[in-house]
Amino acid sequence: MQSTISNTTHLLEGFIEGLNSRRPAVFNIYSVCQPEHGVADNASFHQSKLAVESRAYPLFKFNPDAGVTFNECVDLSGNPSLEDDWPSYTLHYGETECQQSSVDIPMTFADFALTEGRFRKHFRKAPHDTWNDSMIPLHEYLKLDNGDREERFPYILAVDGKKRLSRVMVSEQLVKATEERRNLWRQLKSLSGDEQVVDIAKVEQQARVDMAQKLTSSLLALASGGGNINDFTQALSAAPNQAASSDTAGAQAPCVDYEPVWIDTPECTSCDECIEINPKIFAYDDHKHAYIVDARAGTFKDIVRAAEKCTAGAIHPGTPFNRNEKDIDKLMQRAAKYN
């Protein structure tokens, strides 16, 4: 198990599973060394949280008893934004209340490094009058090929002591370190099966079935006199478009009995548990009561974990959108008591 003190549930679950196993267990826990890392004495919890969010230290479990393949044995649950290279957060800036503004940016390894004194030599603040089009956000720079990176200068955004938005230039060494952390995260996802794999044959078959059904219904309508030639022509023209769109939607089509997660919003106690698990599924309204943003923006496991940790018992998981999710039968049993 690899975990941190900021993810208490993940940490305790890992200890229990490891100590109950008949196999040798290895526990690798992130520990902040305040003097060496250059952080405040009371920042251990916060710094551990940043280490997870920036992919500097991903949460990880490997349990050989869970199955035979790596896909079955590896568990990355607890990490934020599993489907993305980097989680995102909101950076607020503005010297006065009238100038308050915000911007959503990714939490990269470089953003984490900026908070620790040991990496200070890898950053340089760019004066505002030096900003130019050759500068590029680090997360966008990493998407470029080596040839396209020439004469481009990566930076991350930060806020200075006066709440002014700043560009901080990043050294080449730290760019490579950030890229290495991103690549490691992608490797872990490929081992755990969290990389979405599309069954092309299944998508094509589903597209053919949908196309045949649409054409058949149009022909029957024409034969019975209830339709017209324009409807039939539209069905023909829509068929190729439907086949193309099925590449993304066909692989995870919802089941007939799909019931999305829902919340008794007035019962919410603003405990932050669900938001910390997946802020793309859950969010707060103006009264700081939780509501569902997008039930399909994460895994069913995220939803079940949120229901289990909700102090008000206000989250009702419903049924999974993707029945092919790992350990789905066990998750549905856990969800049943909250529906």
XYZ file of C-alpha atoms in Angstrom:
339
model
C 0.000 0.000 0.000
C 1.089 3.555 -0.723
C -0.824 6.229 1.192
C -0.634 9.464 3.206
C -1.937 10.877 6.486
C -4.263 13.198 4.564
C -6.240 10.232 3.205
C -7.186 8.648 6.502
C -9.788 6.197 5.207
C -7.484 4.879 2.497
C -4.644 4.601 5.022
C -6.644 2.684 7.641
C -8.247 0.373 5.079
C -4.793 -0.453 3.736
C -3.431 -1.201 7.213
C -6.373 -3.496 7.993
C -6.144 -5.364 4.679
C -2.379 -5.748 4.980
C -2.380 -6.926 8.597
C -5.188 -9.408 7.920
C -3.386 -10.897 4.927
C -1.434 -14.148 5.204
C 1.170 -12.639 2.889
C 3.948 -10.164 3.782
C 2.618 -6.595 3.626
C 4.543 -3.454 2.681
C 3.288 -0.031 3.801
C 4.810 3.011 2.094
C 3.555 6.202 3.772
C 4.388 9.710 2.594
C 6.088 11.672 5.354
C 6.811 15.388 5.236
C 10.184 16.464 6.630
C 9.604 20.117 7.437
C 13.264 21.276 7.702
C 14.475 19.394 4.613
C 11.430 20.055 2.446
C 11.153 23.690 3.438
C 7.551 23.716 4.648
C 5.848 25.027 7.785
C 5.803 22.907 10.935
C 2.011 22.629 10.855
C 1.729 21.875 7.118
C 2.155 18.082 7.135
C -1.503 17.283 6.460
C -1.882 19.933 3.759
C 1.400 19.007 2.079
C 0.466 15.316 2.049
C -2.808 16.226 0.357
C -0.960 18.241 -2.295
C 1.426 15.329 -2.904
C -1.516 13.100 -3.816
C -3.347 15.692 -5.903
C -0.242 16.601 -7.938
C 0.570 12.940 -8.772
C 3.802 13.354 -6.799
C 2.691 10.487 -4.564
C -0.381 8.640 -5.924
C -2.471 6.463 -3.644
C -1.930 2.832 -4.590
C -2.834 -0.664 -3.426
C -1.681 -4.025 -4.746
C -3.453 -7.063 -3.324
C -2.448 -10.436 -4.865
C -5.485 -12.047 -3.225
C -7.866 -9.843 -5.235
C -7.307 -11.760 -8.472
C -4.824 -13.036 -11.018
C -4.228 -10.115 -13.387
C -2.770 -6.706 -12.547
C -6.134 -5.225 -13.462
C -7.743 -7.211 -10.645
C -4.991 -6.673 -8.071
C -4.210 -2.963 -8.507
C -6.467 -0.344 -6.902
C -6.096 3.419 -7.458
C -9.274 4.464 -5.662
C -8.924 7.592 -3.542
C -6.904 9.523 -6.111
C -8.691 12.630 -7.413
C -9.768 12.902 -11.072
C -8.808 9.366 -12.033
C -9.561 9.945 -15.709
C -7.351 13.056 -16.034
C -3.593 13.581 -16.077
C -3.973 16.309 -13.445
C -6.783 17.325 -11.075
C -7.928 20.931 -11.401
C -8.446 23.577 -8.731
C -9.584 27.185 -8.591
C -6.979 29.895 -8.038
C -8.442 33.113 -6.600
C -6.675 36.427 -7.064
C -7.331 40.192 -6.843
C -5.959 42.922 -4.571
C -9.406 44.213 -3.547
C -12.908 42.746 -3.370
C -13.855 44.678 -6.510
C -10.985 43.063 -8.391
C -11.635 39.521 -7.202
C -11.397 36.935 -9.939
C -10.518 33.271 -10.343
C -9.148 30.800 -12.853
C -9.320 27.000 -13.017
C -5.897 25.430 -13.497
C -4.432 21.910 -13.223
C -2.527 20.813 -10.139
C 0.745 19.591 -11.660
C 3.835 18.301 -9.901
C 5.427 21.721 -10.474
C 2.566 23.405 -8.576
C 3.301 21.080 -5.658
C 7.047 21.760 -5.886
C 6.426 25.519 -5.737
C 5.115 25.096 -2.173
C 8.382 23.539 -0.917
C 11.599 25.418 -0.267
C 13.839 22.604 -1.547
C 12.699 23.303 -5.133
C 13.129 27.089 -4.918
C 16.049 27.222 -7.374
C 13.878 25.742 -10.139
C 11.504 28.726 -10.273
C 11.776 32.323 -11.445
C 8.971 34.850 -11.260
C 8.415 36.624 -14.590
C 7.788 40.396 -14.249
C 4.497 41.400 -15.808
C 6.163 43.509 -18.508
C 8.056 40.430 -19.766
C 4.942 38.357 -20.459
C 4.781 37.348 -24.114
C 3.284 34.808 -26.515
C 6.320 32.530 -26.262
C 5.277 31.668 -22.717
C 2.986 28.673 -22.401
C 1.289 26.983 -19.404
C 3.270 23.947 -18.285
C 0.431 21.440 -18.746
C 0.042 22.589 -22.362
C 3.810 22.550 -22.911
C 3.925 18.877 -21.895
C 1.462 18.012 -24.671
C 3.832 19.341 -27.349
C 6.342 17.237 -29.277
C 10.004 17.960 -28.606
C 10.314 19.871 -31.874
C 7.381 22.128 -31.027
C 8.851 22.969 -27.619
C 11.690 25.029 -29.065
C 11.523 28.721 -28.165
C 8.564 28.057 -25.869
C 8.878 28.803 -22.160
C 6.697 26.883 -19.667
C 5.195 28.567 -16.628
C 2.685 27.939 -13.864
C 0.308 30.469 -12.343
C 0.614 31.619 -8.745
C -0.557 34.431 -6.474
C 1.911 36.734 -4.725
C 1.615 38.300 -1.280
C -0.655 41.039 -2.626
C -3.030 38.549 -4.273
C -1.788 39.476 -7.741
C -1.700 36.837 -10.456
C 1.861 35.875 -11.372
C 3.605 33.725 -13.926
C 6.378 31.555 -12.502
C 8.865 30.130 -14.999
C 9.850 26.480 -14.525
C 13.338 25.014 -15.005
C 14.054 22.255 -17.513
C 14.806 19.779 -14.710
C 11.432 20.360 -13.103
C 9.667 20.098 -16.466
C 11.209 16.639 -16.873
C 10.201 15.701 -13.323
C 6.613 16.814 -13.985
C 6.525 14.829 -17.219
C 7.853 11.761 -15.392
C 5.092 12.039 -12.771
C 2.466 12.314 -15.512
C 3.854 9.263 -17.308
C 3.947 7.258 -14.078
C 0.296 8.114 -13.472
C -0.598 6.892 -16.951
C 1.309 3.656 -16.340
C -0.535 3.060 -13.073
C -3.879 3.626 -14.795
C -2.997 1.158 -17.535
C -2.104 -1.477 -14.918
C -5.297 -0.939 -12.936
C -7.607 -0.957 -15.951
C -8.781 2.596 -15.285
C -7.819 3.592 -18.823
C -11.057 3.489 -20.805
C -10.866 0.773 -23.477
C -13.393 0.919 -26.303
C -14.531 -2.380 -27.832
C -14.557 -1.378 -31.511
C -16.356 -4.518 -32.661
C -19.095 -3.988 -30.090
C -19.485 -0.344 -31.102
C -19.752 -1.234 -34.782
C -22.317 -3.950 -34.087
C -24.422 -1.596 -31.971
C -24.269 1.062 -34.696
C -25.489 -1.450 -37.299
C -28.386 -2.526 -35.069
C -29.431 1.072 -34.403
C -29.177 1.896 -38.106
C -31.302 -1.112 -39.099
C -33.959 -0.270 -36.498
C -34.208 3.327 -37.673
C -34.457 2.357 -41.363
C -37.004 -0.378 -40.621
C -39.255 1.961 -38.646
C -39.070 4.539 -41.448
C -39.978 1.940 -44.110
C -42.896 0.648 -42.041
C -44.155 4.197 -41.587
C -44.019 4.734 -45.348
C -45.823 1.468 -46.054
C -48.628 2.274 -43.622
C -49.006 5.801 -44.930
C -48.009 7.321 -41.605
C -44.717 8.708 -42.832
C -43.208 10.552 -45.757
C -40.155 10.319 -47.972
C -38.440 13.157 -46.076
C -38.450 11.129 -42.847
C -36.892 8.197 -44.695
C -34.221 10.444 -46.218
C -33.400 11.898 -42.798
C -33.040 8.391 -41.377
C -30.582 7.490 -44.120
C -28.493 10.624 -43.553
C -28.526 10.228 -39.766
C -27.263 6.643 -39.865
C -23.578 7.427 -40.627
C -23.540 10.179 -37.999
C -24.981 7.811 -35.435
C -22.327 5.220 -36.265
C -19.588 7.806 -35.708
C -20.979 9.068 -32.420
C -21.278 5.521 -31.116
C -17.482 5.355 -30.743
C -17.741 7.285 -27.501
C -21.235 6.480 -26.274
C -21.699 2.883 -27.400
C -19.081 1.312 -25.175
C -20.792 2.465 -21.999
C -24.470 2.673 -22.899
C -26.657 2.876 -19.790
C -28.659 -0.147 -18.724
C -32.427 -0.113 -19.094
C -32.913 -0.052 -15.323
C -30.276 2.639 -14.738
C -31.122 4.913 -11.806
C -28.750 7.870 -11.309
C -27.457 8.921 -7.918
C -29.514 11.543 -6.097
C -29.175 13.605 -2.905
C -31.603 14.849 -0.263
C -29.987 18.257 -0.672
C -31.766 19.993 2.268
C -30.379 17.288 4.577
C -26.751 18.047 3.625
C -24.480 19.054 6.535
C -21.642 20.427 4.334
C -19.184 17.836 5.627
C -17.089 17.975 2.406
C -16.756 14.181 2.242
C -18.398 13.750 -1.174
C -16.688 16.829 -2.627
C -13.266 15.500 -1.656
C -14.000 12.124 -3.257
C -15.086 13.519 -6.639
C -15.817 17.235 -7.198
C -16.924 16.484 -10.764
C -19.904 14.473 -9.514
C -20.715 16.489 -6.396
C -20.701 20.245 -5.789
C -22.159 22.814 -3.389
C -24.969 25.226 -4.204
C -25.154 28.808 -2.892
C -26.330 27.501 0.504
C -23.402 25.035 0.639
C -25.705 22.073 0.211
C -24.432 19.253 -1.978
C -26.067 18.421 -5.299
C -25.231 16.230 -8.297
C -23.327 17.940 -11.107
C -22.843 14.934 -13.384
C -23.603 11.399 -12.232
C -21.410 9.987 -15.001
C -18.314 12.099 -14.267
C -16.678 9.373 -12.214
C -16.968 5.768 -11.158
C -19.815 4.102 -9.306
C -17.249 3.323 -6.619
C -16.820 7.071 -6.015
C -20.577 7.394 -5.556
C -20.801 4.437 -3.169
C -17.865 5.690 -1.093
C -19.490 9.123 -0.882
C -22.755 7.562 0.322
C -20.904 5.551 2.970
C -19.021 8.602 4.263
C -21.967 11.044 4.129
C -22.634 12.017 7.757
C -26.270 12.897 6.996
C -27.006 9.760 4.983
C -28.355 12.022 2.245
C -26.675 10.368 -0.755
C -28.559 7.590 -2.539
C -26.259 5.833 -5.046
C -28.921 4.404 -7.357
C -27.527 1.924 -9.884
C -24.305 1.982 -11.940
C -24.181 3.581 -15.360
C -21.359 1.257 -16.441
C -22.038 -2.370 -15.505
C -18.527 -3.318 -16.670
C -16.870 -1.429 -13.807
C -14.469 -3.404 -11.650
C -16.106 -5.241 -8.679
C -19.513 -3.903 -9.726
C -21.502 -6.660 -7.978
C -19.844 -5.917 -4.638
C -20.381 -2.192 -5.136
C -24.086 -2.702 -5.847
C -24.432 -4.700 -2.621
C -22.767 -1.881 -0.680
C -24.997 0.682 -2.391
C -28.239 -1.184 -1.685
C -28.398 -0.132 1.978
C -28.381 3.574 0.999
C -31.031 3.459 -1.754
